[in-house]
Structure formats: structure tokens, C-alpha cells
Amino acid sequence: MSTTATEITDIKHFINGQPTAGSGTATQPVYNPATGEITGQLHLASPEDLAQTVAAAHAAADSWGEVSIVKRTKVMFRFQQLLTEHTDDLARLVTSEHGKVLSDAAGEVARGIEVVEYAAGISQSLKGEYSDQVSTGIDVFSFRQPLGVVAGITPFNFPVMVPLWMAPVAIATGNAFILKPSERDPSAALLIAELFKQAGLPDGVFQVLHGGKETVDGLLSHPDVDGISFVGSTPIAKYVHETATKYGKRVQALGGAKNHAVIMPDADMEQAADHINAAAFGSAGQRCMAISVAVAVGEAADILVDKLAERARGVNVSHGFDEKADMGPVITPASKTRLQKIVGEAEQAGAALILDGRDLVVKNHENGFFVGPTILDRVNREMSAYTEEIFGPVLVVLRVDSLDEAIDVVNANPYGNGTAIFTSSGSHARNYTRRIHVGMVGVNVPLPVPVAWHSFGGWKNSLFGEHHIYGPDGVRFYTRGKAVTQRWPEPAQLSTASYSFPSN
Ligand code: NAD
């Protein structure tokens, strides 16, 4: 699966334990965003491929759900080891197709491995509950069983981590899992499939099916798919949630974000500027938890903007394999154009363009989709730079007078994925964390992505559905509860059957 300028990789599905081009004739190019070159041709699934994949998953789910927990978790232990050994291979695939710098790609693999480690301990989460003698001679126990077949539809920005937010928990709880990865960077999904197989996972339990809307629609409406985990942009998350719900499926659909960091005047400004800069421009701002809005309170603003600009000017933008690179390209030329347009509109509407990365060119990578760090100050809430999810290396600064005003601004925003407050006051921090309508909150931590044994999820337009992803919510999502009321009467016991509703 190597990708050089001259070699174009044939990117296949992974159906029932085998890589296959499937029966479809449609393909789609995959690019290296740092060079603008086509590096792969992706096979898109036909309806027959989809039917075959779901049928294999359905058959595999029946037997996999019967495999003992101990054997299921043994696969996770081996898979964890293989992922660790192949971290560099996975990271290279991510950097080649996504563009993020290699160390960042390795970081996403590491965060994904944490979920596998959680899944290796799934026995703790599946212990169930038991009530003895709820009535004379009657006990009740409850436990959870797998849904059956679940599909995961994932975004381009974390081609390893997001699939690993889903599949290990789904599989360890006894389900078969179909991954429909992003068409933009699909290769890492195939290595994950190979590693699951090497770890001893039976064929059909983890499969990869490539495609776009048509394939997604096929999964959302298929009667043998029981659950859908989606991560991507808000309009598609909403659509996936509505459609799969209509077809009677359990759905969790994580959407887009506009993450605010509130900076109080009492914050350690050096620390705040360091962290906000890294959280805004790391991975070229293409993280669902990236800080894209700095809400500067009172006199924090001037100091903060100066310090942010100083740091952002020092960000080294280059291709992801450059060891000195801090940040790589954005994903597509369309992404770059959209970003340039939004920054231009903000400037015209009166925002102060403190740093302009729109026309950045990286030497020897003139055809890459690069945009440099960009900072817009004095942005208001009507500008598209504020209302839209930019998803690129653009940080907007809003100025407010008080913590109360900052809280009102964040709570009025339709997204509610992540947020952070920078302060040295415990009282401000507590006030903020309690009153803010956002699912994940950091206190002097800019990217508060929960560890694997907590769950990840936003509020409002950042999540459609009941359940957050991975951790305890992931276990609940991929399983259904069952409560058993049992009696084992002694032969000599009098029957207590009654026409009245039984009471204790
Ligand atoms: P996207 O919504 O364009 O695509 C996500 C998935 O949906 C892909 O697999 C894609 O093939 C599929 N898809 C696209 N259009 C579709 C359609 N019309 N019908 C059915 N399926 C369709 O998202 P993206 O650009 O790949 O990823 C970036 C977005 O994902 C950003 O909005 C980002 O905030 C969000 N994201 C959110 C989280 C989170 O945890 N909330 C995490 C990562 C990314």
C-alpha cells in the first residue's frame, strides 16, 4: 500500500475476510493533499457489494455473539499489540492521504489504541445485575446482549481514531461491524481490517465497504443493520439520524463543532496563548475539538491577540513527513477556497486580519492545498467566520466584557461539542463548567477529549441521538438490556398462580 508520486494504489473493500474490488465499476481518486497528486483509486461499492457485506456481517454476528467474553477480549489484546507494532505504518497512511504531520497521525493512532484497551476490559462492563428473592422463590437478573450488525460511517479528519472509537467496543460487546470510511483517506481502514484478522477475529466481524451517499443510504435502510454510529458534519449527522431512525435503527450521530475558548484576564497568558495556538492550528484546524473561537474577556484581549500572533507566525507549515512541520495542508482545494472566501468576507465586514495565511505557498509543494495560520480579531456574531464551521487553520477572536457575557455567547451558539476556559480562579472555572451548554469542557485544557473510559460527545447540533461514543455510553449503545425473572419451584410447592396482577 505504498504511495509514491508515480504509483497509484488500487484501494479495495474488505469483505468477509478478504480484500476485494467488489462488483462495482465506479472508482474515485484519492489525493495526497500535500502534493495535489492522485495517489489512489478507490473502488466504490455496488448494491450487490453492500448486500454481500451485510449478509456476511449478519451471519458472523450470530456466531460471534456466542463466543465467550474471554475469547472476544483475547482478540482485543492481540489487536492492541498489533496496532502498537504498526503505529508507524498506520500513521504513514494517514499522513499520505490526510496530510497531517506524522507525529500527529501517530497521536491519533495512540488515542484509538486507548479504546481498544478499554474494550479488552469489557468484561467489567458486561457483568450485569442480580436481585435475590424479589418475591418468595423468585430472583431477577439483568444483563446486556449485542445488537447484531452495526455500521460505522466516519469522517476524513481522523481515519484511524474515529473508526477505533466505534469498532472495538461494538466487537467486544459481540456485534459484527461494517466500516464505511471517508472516501478521502480510506487506506488506513484496510490495514485496520488486516490487523483485526491477524488478531484472530473471524471473517465478517469487521468489514470495510467504500462508497458515498448511496452506500450510506443502503446501510441506513437495510433491514439487517441494527445500529448506526456516525461521525461527520452536522447536516449529514442530522440526515443520518433522521433516516436511520425512520428505519427503526438505533443511531448515534456526532456532528460538527465551533469550539470556544474563554480567556479570563486572570489566566496565565503565556500558557493560554501556547495552548490556544496549538489547539487552533494543530492538524490545520481540522479537528472536531479544535479551538476555532477565542472569547477574550476584558483586558485579556490585547495581550492575548499579541501573544497568539507571535506564536502563529512561528508555526512551520510543511508536508506531513517533514519532521520540522507543525502543520500540514487542508484536505481539498475546495476546502482551501471556502476558507479563503470566509476570511475575505470577515475582513470586508470589519474584522481585523491579524495574520493572513490564505496565499501561503510551500516550497517544492506548490500544488499542495496549504493555508497558513490565520487570525481574525474583532469578529462579530453575524460574520460567516463566526456562524460557519470553518474547519481549517483560522482562529477568530471575539471580545466581551465579562464571564457572564462569554457564557451567553457560547450558549447561544448552535454547536456544543467542546469548550475551554483559561483562568486562575477556581470560582470562574466552576461557574463556567456548570453553566455552559457544551458536552466536553476543559479547564486550562484546550482539547478536552475524554479518555477511553469516559465517553465522548457534544450537545445541541454536535450530537443527534441519546448516546455519546466509546466508554460506558458506547457499551450501552452497542447492547440491549434484558431482565429475567425466574422461579425454580420445588415439585411439592403449592402453585401461586393468580388471575390478579402479581404483586410481591
Ligand atoms: P462529512 O459529513 O462530509 O462526511 C462524513 C461521512 O459521511 C463520510 O463517510 C461521507 O462519505 C459521508 N457522507 C458525506 N455526504 C453524505 C451524504 N450526503 N449522505 C450520506 N453520507 C454522506 O464530514 P467530513 O468532511 O468527512 O468530516 C469533517 C466533519 O466531521 C466536520 O464537520 C467535523 O466537525 C466533523 N467531526 C465531528 C466529530 C465529533 O466527534 N463530533 C469528530 C470528527 C469530525
Coordinates of C-alpha atoms and ligand atoms in Angstrom, one line a residue:
M1 CA 0.0 0.0 0.0
S2 CA 2.9 2.4 -0.6
T3 CA 2.2 5.7 -2.3
T4 CA 4.7 7.5 -4.3
A5 CA 4.3 10.2 -6.9
T6 CA 4.2 7.6 -9.7
E7 CA 2.4 4.8 -8.1
I8 CA -1.4 4.8 -7.9
T9 CA -2.8 2.4 -5.3
D10 CA -5.8 0.3 -6.0
I11 CA -7.9 0.7 -2.8
K12 CA -10.3 -2.2 -2.2
H13 CA -13.1 -3.1 0.2
F14 CA -12.5 -5.8 2.8
I15 CA -15.5 -8.1 2.7
N16 CA -15.8 -11.4 4.6
G17 CA -12.1 -11.6 5.5
Q18 CA -10.7 -10.7 2.0
P19 CA -9.7 -7.5 0.2
T20 CA -11.8 -7.2 -2.9
A21 CA -12.6 -4.7 -5.7
G22 CA -16.2 -5.8 -5.5
S23 CA -18.6 -6.0 -8.4
G24 CA -18.9 -2.2 -8.9
T25 CA -17.3 -0.4 -11.7
A26 CA -17.2 3.1 -10.2
T27 CA -14.0 4.4 -8.7
Q28 CA -12.9 7.7 -7.1
P29 CA -9.5 9.3 -6.9
V30 CA -7.7 9.7 -3.6
Y31 CA -5.2 12.6 -3.3
N32 CA -2.1 13.5 -1.4
P33 CA -3.1 16.9 -0.1
A34 CA 0.5 18.0 0.3
T35 CA 1.3 17.5 -3.4
G36 CA -2.1 17.6 -5.1
E37 CA -1.3 14.3 -6.8
I38 CA -3.7 11.4 -7.2
T39 CA -2.3 8.5 -5.1
G40 CA -5.1 6.0 -5.2
Q41 CA -8.2 4.8 -7.0
L42 CA -10.9 3.9 -4.6
H43 CA -13.5 1.2 -5.5
L44 CA -17.0 2.3 -4.7
A45 CA -19.5 -0.3 -3.6
S46 CA -22.3 -1.6 -5.8
P47 CA -25.6 -2.6 -4.3
E48 CA -24.5 -6.2 -4.6
D49 CA -21.3 -5.5 -2.7
L50 CA -23.5 -3.9 0.0
A51 CA -25.8 -6.9 0.1
Q52 CA -22.9 -9.3 0.3
T53 CA -21.3 -7.3 3.2
V54 CA -24.4 -7.1 5.3
A55 CA -25.1 -10.8 4.7
A56 CA -21.6 -11.7 5.8
A57 CA -22.0 -9.5 8.9
H58 CA -25.3 -10.9 9.7
A59 CA -24.0 -14.5 9.6
A60 CA -20.9 -13.5 11.6
A61 CA -22.8 -11.7 14.2
D62 CA -24.8 -14.8 15.1
S63 CA -21.7 -16.8 15.8
W64 CA -19.5 -14.0 17.2
G65 CA -22.2 -13.1 19.7
E66 CA -22.0 -16.7 21.1
V67 CA -18.2 -16.5 21.5
S68 CA -17.2 -16.3 25.2
I69 CA -16.3 -12.9 26.6
V70 CA -12.8 -14.2 27.4
K71 CA -12.2 -15.2 23.8
R72 CA -13.5 -11.9 22.5
T73 CA -11.3 -9.9 24.8
K74 CA -8.3 -12.0 23.9
V75 CA -8.7 -10.8 20.3
M76 CA -8.7 -7.2 21.6
F77 CA -5.4 -7.8 23.5
R78 CA -3.8 -9.2 20.3
F79 CA -5.2 -6.4 18.2
Q80 CA -3.9 -3.8 20.7
Q81 CA -0.4 -5.3 20.3
L82 CA -0.6 -5.3 16.5
L83 CA -1.8 -1.8 16.4
T84 CA 1.1 -0.7 18.6
E85 CA 3.6 -2.5 16.4
H86 CA 2.0 -1.0 13.2
T87 CA 1.6 2.5 14.6
D88 CA 4.1 3.9 12.1
D89 CA 2.5 2.1 9.1
L90 CA -0.9 3.5 10.1
A91 CA 0.4 7.0 10.7
R92 CA 2.2 7.0 7.3
L93 CA -1.1 6.1 5.5
V94 CA -2.9 8.8 7.4
T95 CA -0.2 11.4 6.6
S96 CA -0.2 10.4 2.9
E97 CA -3.9 10.8 2.4
H98 CA -5.0 13.3 5.1
G99 CA -1.9 15.5 5.2
K100 CA -1.5 15.9 8.9
V101 CA 2.0 15.7 10.3
L102 CA 3.4 12.3 11.1
S103 CA 3.6 12.8 14.9
D104 CA 0.0 14.0 15.0
A105 CA -1.0 10.9 12.9
A106 CA 0.8 8.7 15.4
G107 CA -1.0 10.5 18.2
E108 CA -4.4 9.7 16.7
V109 CA -3.4 6.0 16.5
A110 CA -2.4 6.1 20.2
R111 CA -5.8 7.6 21.2
G112 CA -7.5 4.9 19.1
I113 CA -5.4 2.2 20.9
E114 CA -6.8 3.5 24.2
V115 CA -10.3 2.5 23.2
V116 CA -9.0 -1.0 22.2
E117 CA -7.5 -1.2 25.7
Y118 CA -10.9 -0.2 27.2
A119 CA -12.6 -2.9 25.0
A120 CA -10.1 -5.5 26.2
G121 CA -11.6 -5.0 29.7
I122 CA -15.2 -5.1 28.5
S123 CA -16.0 -8.0 30.9
Q124 CA -16.2 -5.4 33.7
S125 CA -19.0 -3.6 31.8
L126 CA -21.0 -6.7 31.0
K127 CA -21.3 -8.1 34.4
G128 CA -25.0 -7.4 34.8
E129 CA -27.1 -7.2 38.0
Y130 CA -28.8 -9.7 40.2
S131 CA -31.6 -9.3 42.8
D132 CA -32.1 -12.3 45.0
Q133 CA -35.6 -13.2 46.4
V134 CA -37.5 -10.3 44.9
S135 CA -40.6 -12.4 45.8
T136 CA -40.7 -15.7 47.5
G137 CA -38.6 -18.1 45.4
I138 CA -38.2 -15.5 42.6
D139 CA -34.9 -13.8 41.5
V140 CA -34.4 -11.2 38.9
F141 CA -31.2 -10.7 36.9
S142 CA -30.5 -8.3 34.1
F143 CA -27.7 -8.2 31.5
R144 CA -26.9 -6.8 28.1
Q145 CA -26.7 -8.5 24.7
P146 CA -25.3 -7.3 21.4
L147 CA -27.5 -5.5 18.9
G148 CA -26.3 -7.7 16.0
V149 CA -24.9 -5.8 12.9
V150 CA -23.8 -2.2 13.4
A151 CA -22.3 0.1 10.8
G152 CA -19.9 3.0 11.4
I153 CA -19.7 5.9 9.0
T154 CA -16.7 8.1 9.6
P155 CA -15.2 11.4 8.6
F156 CA -11.9 12.3 6.9
N157 CA -10.2 14.0 9.7
F158 CA -9.4 11.0 11.9
P159 CA -9.2 8.0 9.6
V160 CA -7.8 5.7 12.4
M161 CA -9.1 7.2 15.7
V162 CA -12.7 7.6 14.8
P163 CA -13.2 4.1 13.5
L164 CA -11.4 2.9 16.7
W165 CA -13.9 4.9 18.8
M166 CA -16.5 2.6 17.4
A167 CA -15.4 -0.9 16.3
P168 CA -13.5 -2.2 19.4
V169 CA -16.5 -1.5 21.7
A170 CA -19.0 -2.8 19.1
I171 CA -17.0 -6.0 18.5
A172 CA -16.0 -6.7 22.1
T173 CA -19.7 -6.5 23.1
G174 CA -20.4 -9.2 20.5
N175 CA -21.5 -7.3 17.3
A176 CA -20.4 -7.5 13.7
F177 CA -19.2 -4.1 12.5
I178 CA -19.2 -2.6 9.0
L179 CA -17.0 0.4 8.5
K180 CA -17.8 2.9 5.8
P181 CA -14.7 5.2 5.9
S182 CA -14.3 8.6 4.4
E183 CA -13.6 8.4 0.6
R184 CA -10.9 11.0 1.1
D185 CA -8.5 8.9 3.2
P186 CA -9.7 5.3 3.1
S187 CA -6.4 3.2 3.2
A188 CA -5.8 3.1 6.9
A189 CA -9.2 1.3 7.3
L190 CA -7.8 -1.6 5.3
L191 CA -4.8 -2.0 7.4
I192 CA -7.0 -2.0 10.5
A193 CA -9.0 -4.8 8.8
E194 CA -5.9 -6.8 8.2
L195 CA -4.7 -6.4 11.8
F196 CA -8.1 -7.5 13.2
K197 CA -7.8 -10.6 11.0
Q198 CA -4.3 -11.3 12.2
A199 CA -5.5 -10.8 15.8
G200 CA -7.8 -13.8 15.2
L201 CA -11.1 -12.0 14.6
P202 CA -13.4 -14.3 12.5
D203 CA -14.2 -13.3 8.9
G204 CA -17.2 -11.0 8.6
V205 CA -17.0 -9.5 12.1
F206 CA -15.1 -6.4 10.9
Q207 CA -15.5 -5.4 7.2
V208 CA -14.8 -2.2 5.2
L209 CA -17.1 -1.0 2.5
H210 CA -16.2 2.1 0.5
G211 CA -18.7 4.5 -1.0
G212 CA -20.5 7.8 -0.8
K213 CA -24.1 8.8 -0.2
E214 CA -25.6 5.8 -2.0
T215 CA -23.7 3.3 0.2
V216 CA -24.5 5.2 3.3
D217 CA -28.2 5.2 2.3
G218 CA -28.0 1.5 1.7
L219 CA -26.7 0.9 5.2
L220 CA -29.3 3.2 6.8
S221 CA -32.2 1.4 5.2
H222 CA -31.0 -2.2 5.2
P223 CA -33.3 -4.4 7.5
D224 CA -30.3 -6.4 8.7
V225 CA -28.4 -3.4 10.0
D226 CA -29.4 -2.9 13.6
G227 CA -27.4 0.2 14.6
I228 CA -25.6 3.2 13.1
S229 CA -22.7 5.1 14.6
F230 CA -21.9 8.2 12.5
V231 CA -19.3 11.0 12.9
G232 CA -19.1 13.8 10.5
S233 CA -20.6 17.2 9.7
T234 CA -23.8 18.5 11.2
P235 CA -26.1 18.4 8.1
I236 CA -25.1 14.8 7.3
A237 CA -25.3 13.8 11.0
K238 CA -28.9 15.2 11.2
Y239 CA -29.8 13.4 7.9
V240 CA -28.3 10.1 9.1
H241 CA -30.1 10.3 12.4
E242 CA -33.5 11.1 10.9
T243 CA -33.2 8.5 8.1
A244 CA -31.9 5.6 10.3
T245 CA -34.4 6.4 13.0
K246 CA -37.1 6.2 10.3
Y247 CA -35.9 2.7 9.5
G248 CA -36.2 1.7 13.2
K249 CA -32.5 1.6 13.9
R250 CA -30.6 2.8 17.0
V251 CA -28.4 5.8 15.9
Q252 CA -25.7 8.0 17.4
A253 CA -24.7 10.8 15.0
L254 CA -21.9 13.1 16.1
G255 CA -21.8 16.3 14.1
G256 CA -19.7 19.4 13.6
A257 CA -18.4 22.0 16.0
K258 CA -17.5 25.5 16.8
N259 CA -15.4 25.3 19.9
H260 CA -14.9 28.4 22.0
A261 CA -12.0 29.0 24.5
V262 CA -12.8 31.7 27.0
I263 CA -9.8 33.6 28.3
M264 CA -10.2 35.4 31.6
P265 CA -7.9 38.4 32.5
D266 CA -6.6 36.3 35.4
A267 CA -5.3 33.5 33.2
D268 CA -1.6 32.7 32.8
M269 CA -1.4 34.4 29.3
E270 CA 1.7 32.6 28.2
Q271 CA 0.2 29.3 28.9
A272 CA -3.2 30.2 27.4
A273 CA -1.6 31.6 24.2
D274 CA 0.6 28.4 23.8
H275 CA -2.3 26.1 24.2
I276 CA -4.9 28.0 22.1
N277 CA -2.3 28.4 19.3
A278 CA -1.6 24.7 19.2
A279 CA -5.3 23.8 19.5
A280 CA -6.3 26.2 16.7
F281 CA -3.6 25.3 14.2
G282 CA -2.7 21.7 15.0
S283 CA -3.8 19.3 12.2
A284 CA -4.5 22.5 10.2
G285 CA -7.6 23.2 12.4
Q286 CA -9.3 20.1 11.0
R287 CA -10.2 18.6 14.4
C288 CA -13.7 18.4 15.7
M289 CA -12.3 19.6 19.0
A290 CA -10.0 22.3 17.5
I291 CA -10.4 25.7 19.2
S292 CA -11.8 28.0 16.5
V293 CA -13.1 30.9 18.6
A294 CA -11.2 32.7 21.3
V295 CA -13.5 34.7 23.5
A296 CA -11.3 37.2 25.2
V297 CA -12.7 38.8 28.4
G298 CA -12.0 42.4 29.2
E299 CA -8.3 43.4 29.3
A300 CA -7.3 39.8 28.3
A301 CA -7.9 40.7 24.7
D302 CA -5.0 42.9 23.6
I303 CA -2.4 40.8 25.4
L304 CA -3.8 37.6 24.1
V305 CA -4.0 38.7 20.5
D306 CA -0.4 39.9 20.6
K307 CA 0.8 36.6 22.0
L308 CA -1.3 34.5 19.7
A309 CA 0.0 36.4 16.6
E310 CA 3.6 35.9 17.8
R311 CA 3.2 32.2 18.2
A312 CA 1.1 31.7 15.0
R313 CA 3.8 33.4 12.9
G314 CA 6.3 30.8 14.1
V315 CA 4.1 27.8 13.0
N316 CA 6.1 25.8 10.5
V317 CA 3.7 24.7 7.7
S318 CA 5.0 21.9 5.5
H319 CA 4.2 18.5 4.2
G320 CA 3.4 16.0 7.0
F321 CA 6.6 13.9 6.5
D322 CA 8.8 16.9 7.2
E323 CA 10.0 16.3 10.8
K324 CA 10.1 20.1 11.4
A325 CA 6.5 20.6 10.3
D326 CA 3.9 21.8 12.9
M327 CA 1.0 21.7 10.5
G328 CA 0.2 20.3 7.1
P329 CA -2.3 21.1 4.3
V330 CA -6.1 21.2 4.4
I331 CA -7.9 18.3 2.8
T332 CA -9.1 19.6 -0.6
P333 CA -8.7 22.6 -2.9
A334 CA -12.4 23.2 -2.2
S335 CA -11.7 23.5 1.5
K336 CA -8.9 26.0 0.8
T337 CA -11.2 28.1 -1.5
R338 CA -14.0 28.1 1.1
L339 CA -11.7 29.2 3.8
Q340 CA -10.2 32.0 1.7
K341 CA -13.7 33.2 0.9
I342 CA -14.8 33.3 4.6
V343 CA -11.7 35.2 5.7
G344 CA -12.2 37.7 2.9
E345 CA -15.8 38.2 3.9
A346 CA -14.9 38.8 7.6
E347 CA -12.2 41.3 6.6
Q348 CA -14.7 43.2 4.4
A349 CA -17.3 43.2 7.2
G350 CA -14.8 44.9 9.5
A351 CA -12.8 42.2 11.3
A352 CA -9.1 42.9 11.9
L353 CA -7.0 40.4 9.9
I354 CA -4.0 40.0 12.3
L355 CA -2.4 37.2 10.4
D356 CA -3.3 36.1 6.8
G357 CA -2.4 32.6 5.7
R358 CA -4.6 32.5 2.6
D359 CA -1.9 32.6 0.0
L360 CA 0.8 30.6 1.6
V361 CA 2.9 28.5 -0.7
V362 CA 5.1 25.7 0.5
K363 CA 8.4 25.4 -1.4
N364 CA 8.5 22.3 -3.7
H365 CA 4.8 21.6 -2.8
E366 CA 3.3 24.4 -4.9
N367 CA 0.3 22.2 -5.9
G368 CA -0.4 21.3 -2.3
F369 CA -3.6 22.5 -0.5
F370 CA -1.8 24.7 2.0
V371 CA -3.3 27.5 4.0
G372 CA -1.2 29.2 6.7
P373 CA -2.4 30.1 10.3
T374 CA -4.9 32.9 10.1
I375 CA -6.1 35.1 12.9
L376 CA -9.2 37.4 12.7
D377 CA -9.8 39.8 15.6
R378 CA -12.9 41.8 16.5
V379 CA -15.1 39.3 14.8
N380 CA -18.9 39.7 15.5
R381 CA -21.5 37.0 15.6
E382 CA -23.1 37.9 12.3
M383 CA -19.9 37.2 10.2
S384 CA -19.7 33.9 8.3
A385 CA -16.3 33.4 10.0
Y386 CA -18.3 33.0 13.2
T387 CA -21.5 31.4 12.0
E388 CA -19.9 28.7 9.9
E389 CA -17.8 25.8 11.0
I390 CA -14.6 26.8 9.1
F391 CA -12.7 23.5 9.7
G392 CA -9.3 25.0 8.8
P393 CA -6.4 26.9 10.4
V394 CA -8.4 30.1 11.1
L395 CA -8.9 31.4 14.6
V396 CA -11.4 34.1 15.3
V397 CA -11.3 36.4 18.3
L398 CA -14.5 37.8 19.9
R399 CA -14.1 40.4 22.6
V400 CA -16.6 40.5 25.5
D401 CA -16.7 42.4 28.8
S402 CA -17.4 39.7 31.4
L403 CA -17.6 36.0 32.1
D404 CA -21.4 36.2 32.1
E405 CA -21.3 37.6 28.6
A406 CA -18.8 35.0 27.5
I407 CA -21.2 32.2 28.8
D408 CA -24.1 33.8 26.9
V409 CA -22.1 33.9 23.7
V410 CA -21.1 30.2 23.9
N411 CA -24.6 29.1 25.0
A412 CA -26.2 30.9 22.1
N413 CA -24.0 29.1 19.6
P414 CA -25.9 26.2 17.9
Y415 CA -22.9 23.8 18.4
G416 CA -21.9 22.3 21.7
N417 CA -19.0 19.9 21.2
G418 CA -16.1 21.2 23.2
T419 CA -15.0 24.3 25.1
A420 CA -12.3 25.5 27.4
I421 CA -11.8 28.2 30.0
F422 CA -8.4 29.6 30.8
T423 CA -8.3 31.1 34.3
S424 CA -6.5 31.0 37.6
S425 CA -9.8 31.3 39.5
G426 CA -11.5 28.1 40.8
S427 CA -14.7 30.1 41.1
H428 CA -14.7 31.2 37.5
A429 CA -13.8 27.7 36.4
R430 CA -16.6 26.1 38.4
N431 CA -19.1 28.7 37.3
Y432 CA -18.2 28.1 33.7
T433 CA -18.2 24.3 33.7
R434 CA -21.6 24.2 35.5
R435 CA -23.4 26.8 33.3
I436 CA -22.1 26.0 29.9
H437 CA -24.2 24.1 27.4
V438 CA -21.4 22.0 25.9
G439 CA -20.7 18.3 26.2
M440 CA -16.9 18.4 26.9
V441 CA -15.3 21.2 28.9
G442 CA -11.6 21.9 29.6
V443 CA -10.3 23.9 32.5
N444 CA -6.9 25.2 31.3
V445 CA -7.0 22.2 28.9
P446 CA -7.8 23.3 25.3
L447 CA -8.8 19.9 23.8
P448 CA -10.8 18.1 26.4
V449 CA -11.1 14.8 24.6
P450 CA -12.2 12.4 27.3
V451 CA -10.0 9.3 27.9
A452 CA -11.4 6.0 26.7
W453 CA -13.2 5.0 29.9
H454 CA -15.3 8.2 29.9
S455 CA -17.5 8.8 26.8
F456 CA -17.1 11.4 24.1
G457 CA -20.0 13.6 22.8
G458 CA -21.3 17.0 22.3
W459 CA -24.6 18.7 22.9
K460 CA -27.0 20.5 20.6
N461 CA -26.1 20.4 16.8
S462 CA -22.9 18.4 17.7
L463 CA -24.8 15.2 18.5
F464 CA -28.0 13.7 17.4
G465 CA -29.1 10.7 19.5
E466 CA -29.0 9.6 23.1
H467 CA -25.6 8.1 23.4
H468 CA -22.1 9.6 23.5
I469 CA -19.4 7.4 21.8
Y470 CA -16.9 4.9 23.3
G471 CA -16.6 4.3 27.0
P472 CA -19.7 3.3 29.1
D473 CA -22.1 5.1 26.6
G474 CA -20.5 3.1 23.8
V475 CA -21.2 -0.2 25.7
R476 CA -24.8 0.9 26.2
F477 CA -25.2 1.9 22.6
Y478 CA -24.0 -1.4 21.2
T479 CA -26.0 -3.6 23.6
R480 CA -29.6 -4.0 24.6
G481 CA -30.8 -4.7 28.2
K482 CA -32.6 -7.9 29.1
A483 CA -34.2 -8.6 32.5
V484 CA -35.0 -12.1 33.5
T485 CA -37.5 -13.0 36.3
Q486 CA -37.1 -16.6 37.3
R487 CA -38.6 -19.2 39.6
W488 CA -37.5 -22.8 40.1
P489 CA -40.3 -24.3 42.2
E490 CA -39.8 -27.3 44.2
P491 CA -42.1 -30.1 43.0
A492 CA -44.0 -30.1 46.3
Q493 CA -44.6 -26.3 46.4
L494 CA -48.1 -25.0 46.0
S495 CA -48.8 -23.2 42.8
T496 CA -49.2 -19.4 43.4
A497 CA -50.8 -18.7 40.0
S498 CA -53.4 -15.9 40.2
Y499 CA -55.7 -14.1 37.9
S500 CA -54.7 -10.8 39.6
F501 CA -51.7 -8.9 38.6
P502 CA -48.8 -10.4 40.5
S503 CA -47.6 -8.4 43.5
N504 CA -44.8 -9.1 45.9
Ligands
NAD1 P1 -18.9 14.6 6.1 O1 -20.1 14.8 6.9 O2 -18.7 15.3 4.8 O3 -18.6 13.1 5.9 C1 -18.7 12.1 6.9 C2 -19.2 10.8 6.3 O4 -20.5 10.9 5.8 C3 -18.2 10.3 5.2 O5 -18.0 8.9 5.4 C4 -19.0 10.6 4.0 O6 -18.8 9.6 3.0 C5 -20.5 10.5 4.4 N1 -21.3 11.4 3.6 C6 -21.0 12.6 3.1 N2 -22.0 13.2 2.5 C7 -23.1 12.3 2.6 C8 -24.4 12.4 2.3 N3 -25.0 13.4 1.6 N4 -25.2 11.3 2.6 C9 -24.8 10.3 3.3 N5 -23.5 10.2 3.7 C10 -22.6 11.2 3.4 O7 -17.7 15.1 7.1 P2 -16.1 15.2 6.8 O8 -15.9 16.4 5.9 O9 -15.6 13.9 6.3 O10 -15.5 15.5 8.2 C11 -15.5 16.7 8.8 C12 -16.7 17.0 9.7 O11 -16.8 16.0 10.7 C13 -16.6 18.3 10.5 O12 -17.8 18.9 10.4 C14 -16.2 17.9 11.9 O13 -16.6 18.8 12.9 C15 -16.9 16.6 12.0 N6 -16.4 15.7 13.0 C16 -17.1 15.6 14.2 C17 -16.6 14.9 15.2 C18 -17.3 14.7 16.5 O14 -16.8 14.0 17.3 N7 -18.4 15.5 16.7 C19 -15.3 14.2 15.0 C20 -14.7 14.3 13.8 C21 -15.2 15.1 12.8

